C-alpha positions as MATLAB code, in Angstrom:
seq = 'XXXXXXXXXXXXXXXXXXXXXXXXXXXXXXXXXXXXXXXXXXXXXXXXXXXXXXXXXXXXXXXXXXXXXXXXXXXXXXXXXXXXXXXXXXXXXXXXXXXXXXXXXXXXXXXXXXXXXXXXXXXXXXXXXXXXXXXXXXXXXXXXXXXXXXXXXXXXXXXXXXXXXXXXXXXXXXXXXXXXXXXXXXXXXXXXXXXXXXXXXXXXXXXXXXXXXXXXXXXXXXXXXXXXXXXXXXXXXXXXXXXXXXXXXXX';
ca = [
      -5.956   -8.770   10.937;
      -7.364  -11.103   13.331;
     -10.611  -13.269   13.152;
     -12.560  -12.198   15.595;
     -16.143  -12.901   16.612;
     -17.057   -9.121   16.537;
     -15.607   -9.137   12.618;
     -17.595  -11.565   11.642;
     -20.596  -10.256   13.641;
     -20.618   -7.274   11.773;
     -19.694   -9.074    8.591;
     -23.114  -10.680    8.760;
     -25.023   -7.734    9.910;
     -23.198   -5.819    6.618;
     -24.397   -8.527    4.146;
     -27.728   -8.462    6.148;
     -28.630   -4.650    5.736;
     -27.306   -4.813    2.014;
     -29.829   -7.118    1.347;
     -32.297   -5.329    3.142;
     -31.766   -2.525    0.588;
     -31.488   -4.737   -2.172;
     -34.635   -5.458   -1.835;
     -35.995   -1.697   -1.811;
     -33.734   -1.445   -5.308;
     -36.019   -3.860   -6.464;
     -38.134   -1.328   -6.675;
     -36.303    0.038   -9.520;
     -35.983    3.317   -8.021;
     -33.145    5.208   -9.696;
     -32.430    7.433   -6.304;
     -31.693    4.415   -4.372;
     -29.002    2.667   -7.344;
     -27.368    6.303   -7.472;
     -27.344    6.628   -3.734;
     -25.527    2.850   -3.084;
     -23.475    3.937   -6.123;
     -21.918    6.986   -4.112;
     -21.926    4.721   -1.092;
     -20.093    1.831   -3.245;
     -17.212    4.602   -4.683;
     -17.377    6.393   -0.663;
     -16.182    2.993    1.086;
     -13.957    1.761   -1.677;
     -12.207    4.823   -2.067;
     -11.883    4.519    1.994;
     -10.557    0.792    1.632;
      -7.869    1.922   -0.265;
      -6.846    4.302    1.896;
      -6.778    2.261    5.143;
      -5.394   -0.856    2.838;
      -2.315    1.414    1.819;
      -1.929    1.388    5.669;
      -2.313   -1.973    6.184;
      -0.262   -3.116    2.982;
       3.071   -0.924    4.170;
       2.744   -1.620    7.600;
       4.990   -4.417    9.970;
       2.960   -7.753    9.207;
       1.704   -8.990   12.539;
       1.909   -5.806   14.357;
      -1.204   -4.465   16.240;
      -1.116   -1.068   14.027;
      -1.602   -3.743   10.890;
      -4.490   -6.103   12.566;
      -6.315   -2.994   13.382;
      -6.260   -1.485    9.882;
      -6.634   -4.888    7.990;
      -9.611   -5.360    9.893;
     -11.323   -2.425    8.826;
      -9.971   -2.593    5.388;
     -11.532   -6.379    5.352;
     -15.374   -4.479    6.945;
     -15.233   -1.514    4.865;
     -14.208   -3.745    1.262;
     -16.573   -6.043    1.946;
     -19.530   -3.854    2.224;
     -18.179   -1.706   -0.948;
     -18.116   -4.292   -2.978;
     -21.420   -5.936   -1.739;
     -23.604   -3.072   -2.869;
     -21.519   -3.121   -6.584;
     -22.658   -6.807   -6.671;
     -26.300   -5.723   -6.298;
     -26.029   -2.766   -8.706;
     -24.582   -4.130  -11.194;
     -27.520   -6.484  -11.480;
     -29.787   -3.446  -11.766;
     -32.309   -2.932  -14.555;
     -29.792   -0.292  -16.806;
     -26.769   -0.820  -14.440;
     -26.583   -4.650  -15.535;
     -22.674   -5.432  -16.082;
     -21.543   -8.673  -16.138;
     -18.012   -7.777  -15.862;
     -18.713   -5.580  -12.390;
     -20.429   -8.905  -10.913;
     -17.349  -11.205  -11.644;
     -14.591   -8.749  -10.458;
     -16.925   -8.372   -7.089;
     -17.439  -11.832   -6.974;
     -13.709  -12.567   -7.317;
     -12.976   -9.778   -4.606;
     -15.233  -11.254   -2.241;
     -13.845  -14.265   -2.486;
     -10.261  -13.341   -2.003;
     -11.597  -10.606    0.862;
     -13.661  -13.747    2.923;
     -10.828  -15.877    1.949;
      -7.956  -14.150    3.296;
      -9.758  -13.448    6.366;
     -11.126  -17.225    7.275;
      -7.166  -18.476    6.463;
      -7.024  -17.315    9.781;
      -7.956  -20.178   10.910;
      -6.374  -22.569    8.779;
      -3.617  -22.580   11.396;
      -6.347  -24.382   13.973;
      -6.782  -28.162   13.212;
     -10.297  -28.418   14.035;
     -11.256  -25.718   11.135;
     -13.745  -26.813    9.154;
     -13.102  -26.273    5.240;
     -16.527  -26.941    3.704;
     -17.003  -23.256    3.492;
     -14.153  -22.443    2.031;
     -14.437  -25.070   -0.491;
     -17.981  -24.206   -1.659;
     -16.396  -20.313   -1.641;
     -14.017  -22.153   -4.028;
     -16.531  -23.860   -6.279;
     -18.356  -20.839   -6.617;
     -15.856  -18.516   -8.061;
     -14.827  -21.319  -10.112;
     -18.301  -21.350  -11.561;
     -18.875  -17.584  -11.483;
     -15.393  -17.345  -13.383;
     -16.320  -19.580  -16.339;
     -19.785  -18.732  -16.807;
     -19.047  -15.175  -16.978;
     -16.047  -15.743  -19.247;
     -17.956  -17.978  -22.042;
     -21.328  -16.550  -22.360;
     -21.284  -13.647  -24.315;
     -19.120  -15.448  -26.499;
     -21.350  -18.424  -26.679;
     -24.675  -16.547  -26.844;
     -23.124  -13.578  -28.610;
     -19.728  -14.002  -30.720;
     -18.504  -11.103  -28.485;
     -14.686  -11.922  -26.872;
     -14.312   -9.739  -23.221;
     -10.650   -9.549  -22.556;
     -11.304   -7.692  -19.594;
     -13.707  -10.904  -18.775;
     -10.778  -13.690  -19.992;
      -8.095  -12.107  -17.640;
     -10.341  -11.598  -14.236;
     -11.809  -15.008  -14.734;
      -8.521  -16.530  -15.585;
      -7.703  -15.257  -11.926;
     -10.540  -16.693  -10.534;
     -10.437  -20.340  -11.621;
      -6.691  -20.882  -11.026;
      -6.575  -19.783   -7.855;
     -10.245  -21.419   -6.912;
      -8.830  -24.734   -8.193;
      -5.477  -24.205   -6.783;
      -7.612  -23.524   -3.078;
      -9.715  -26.895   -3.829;
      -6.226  -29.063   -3.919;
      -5.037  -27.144   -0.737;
      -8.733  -27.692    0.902;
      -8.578  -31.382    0.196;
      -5.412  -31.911    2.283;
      -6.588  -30.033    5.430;
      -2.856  -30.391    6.845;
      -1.375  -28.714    3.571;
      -4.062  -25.651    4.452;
      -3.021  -25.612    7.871;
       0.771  -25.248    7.012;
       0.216  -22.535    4.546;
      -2.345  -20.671    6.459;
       0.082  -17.503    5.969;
       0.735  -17.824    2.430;
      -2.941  -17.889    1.665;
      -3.811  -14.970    4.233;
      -1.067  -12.699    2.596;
      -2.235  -13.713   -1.114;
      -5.848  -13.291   -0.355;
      -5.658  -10.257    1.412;
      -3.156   -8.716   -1.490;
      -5.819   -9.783   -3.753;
      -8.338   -7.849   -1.976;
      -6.236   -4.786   -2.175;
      -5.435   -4.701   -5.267;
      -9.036   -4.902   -6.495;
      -9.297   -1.902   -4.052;
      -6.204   -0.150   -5.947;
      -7.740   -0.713   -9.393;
     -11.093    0.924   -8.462;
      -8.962    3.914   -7.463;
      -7.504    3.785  -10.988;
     -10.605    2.710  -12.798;
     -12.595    5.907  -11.022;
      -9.875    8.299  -11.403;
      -9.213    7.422  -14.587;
      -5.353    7.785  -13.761;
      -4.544    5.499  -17.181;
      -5.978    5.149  -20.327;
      -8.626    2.307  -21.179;
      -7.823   -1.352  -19.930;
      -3.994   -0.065  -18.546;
      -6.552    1.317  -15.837;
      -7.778   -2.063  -15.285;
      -4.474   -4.564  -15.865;
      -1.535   -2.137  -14.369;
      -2.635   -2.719  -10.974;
      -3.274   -6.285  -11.377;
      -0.198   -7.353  -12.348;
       1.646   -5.523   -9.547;
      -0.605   -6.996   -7.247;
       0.142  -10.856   -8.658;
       3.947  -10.038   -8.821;
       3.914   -8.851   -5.148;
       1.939  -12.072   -4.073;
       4.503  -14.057   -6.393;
       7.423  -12.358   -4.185;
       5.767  -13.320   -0.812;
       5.405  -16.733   -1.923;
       9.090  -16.760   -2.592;
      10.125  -14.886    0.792;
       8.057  -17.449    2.811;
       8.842  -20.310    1.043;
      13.113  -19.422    1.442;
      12.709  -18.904    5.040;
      10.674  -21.671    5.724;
      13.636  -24.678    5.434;
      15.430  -22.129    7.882;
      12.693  -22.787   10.214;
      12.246  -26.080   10.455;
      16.186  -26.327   10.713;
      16.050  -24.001   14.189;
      13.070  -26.048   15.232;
      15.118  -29.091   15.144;
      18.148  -28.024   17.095;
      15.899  -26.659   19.600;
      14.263  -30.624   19.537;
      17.813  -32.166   20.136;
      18.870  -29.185   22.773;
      15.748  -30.496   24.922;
];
C-alpha cells in the first residue's frame, strides 16, 4: 500500500462527510443510525474481502499496494461511522468505541509507517495517535468497574492491546532513527492489526462461534501472525546488513 497524496485526500474527505452525517444523527433520527449501520456492516464486510486479498498476496507487489489501499479507504470509513453510532442515544456501547478506536489507530498507523522510512517525517502525529489510544484504552477499561463494580473482559483484553502497543509506539517515536529502521515491522503489524479487526467483525456478524470465541479466536491469530513477521524480519535482517557490507568493501 503506498502513501499517496490521493489516499490521504480522500481519507480526509471520508472523515469529513462522516461528520457531516454525524451531525444529522444528532438529530436522533432512528432511519439515519439504521441506515450508517447497514453502511458500517456493507464496507466492513467489503474490507474483509479485499484485505483477504491483500493479506495472501506477494508483499510489495503492485496487485498488494492496490488492494491494501482500498482495504486501508474502505476500513477506515467502516469503522468511522461505528465510532459515531455507537455513541448514539440507545446504540451507546462503550466496548464498540474502543475496538474502533483501537482499529483506527492501527489502520492510520500502518499506513503513515510509510513514511517512517523518510528522515524528515515528522512523528508528532503519530505520537499524539499514540497517547490517545493509550488514554482511550484505560479509560474504557476502568470505568465501569470504577463507577459500576462491573469487570468487561471483552474491555480488559482490547484495551490491553491498545496500551502496549501505544506505549511500545511512544519508545519507538522518541528515537526517530529506531522508527525509521523498523518502518516495515510497524507497517506489517499495523496493517495485520487492521485486518484482523476486519476478520472479527466477519465472525462477530456471522456469528460463526459462540459468545466471546467470536470475538478472541481471530485476535489471537492475528497477534501470532504479527509475532511470526517480527521473527521473519528480524532473522533476515543480520543477513542484510552482512551483504551490505561486502558490497561496502567490493567498492
Amino acid at each position: 500500500m503506498e502513501n499517496t497524496s490521493s489516499v490521504k485526500l480522500f481519507g480526509v474527505v471520508s472523515l469529513a462527510s462522516v461528520s457531516v452525517i454525524a451531525t444529522l444523527v444528532g438529530l436522533s433520527d432512528f432511519r439515519v443510525v439504521n441506515a450508517m449501520i447497514v453502511v458500517h456492516v456493507l464496507l466492513g464486510g467489503l474490507a474483509f474481502l479485499v484485505g483477504s486479498i491483500a493479506f495472501i498476496s506477494t508483499k510489495g507487489k503492485s496487485i498488494h499496494k492496490l488492494t491494501g489501499r482500498i482495504f486501508y479507504i474502505v476500513m477506515t470509513t467502516s469503522v468511522a461511522f461505528s465510532l459515531i453510532v455507537s455513541m448514539q442515544p440507545n446504540h451507546v456501547s462503550p466496548s464498540l468505541f474502543q475496538i474502533g478506536v483501537l482499529t483506527l489507530y492501527f489502520l492510520i498507523g500502518g499506513n503513515r509507517s510509510l513514511s517512517y522510512k523518510n528522515a524528515n517525517h515528522c512523528l508528532l502525529i503519530d505520537q499524539l495517535l499514540a497517547i490517545t489510544v493509550v488514554l482511550v484504552s484505560v479509560i474504557v477499561m476502568f470505568y465501569s468497574v470504577v463507577l459500576d463494580g462491573v469487570f468487561f473482559p471483552l474491555r480488559t483484553v482490547f484495551g490491553s492491546i491498545g496500551i502496549v502497543f501505544g506505549v511500545l509506539d511512544l519508545v519507538v517515536f522518541s528515537r526517530p532513527q529506531v522508527a525509521e529502521k523498523n518502518w516495515l515491522i510497524l507497517h506489517l503489524s499495523k496493517m495485520v492489526g487492521g485486518y484482523t479487526a476486519a476478520v472479527t467483525a466477519f465472525f462477530v456478524a456471522q456469528n460463526l462461534l459462540t459468545g466471546y470465541y467470536n470475538w478472541f479466536v481471530p485476535t489471537v491469530f492475528g497477534l501470532s501472525y504479527i509475532g511470526y513477521w517480527l521473527v521473519k524480519l528480524k532473522s533476515k535482517r543480520p543477513m542484510t546488513n552482512r551483504v551490505m557490507k561486502k558490497i561496502k568493501l567490493a567498492k
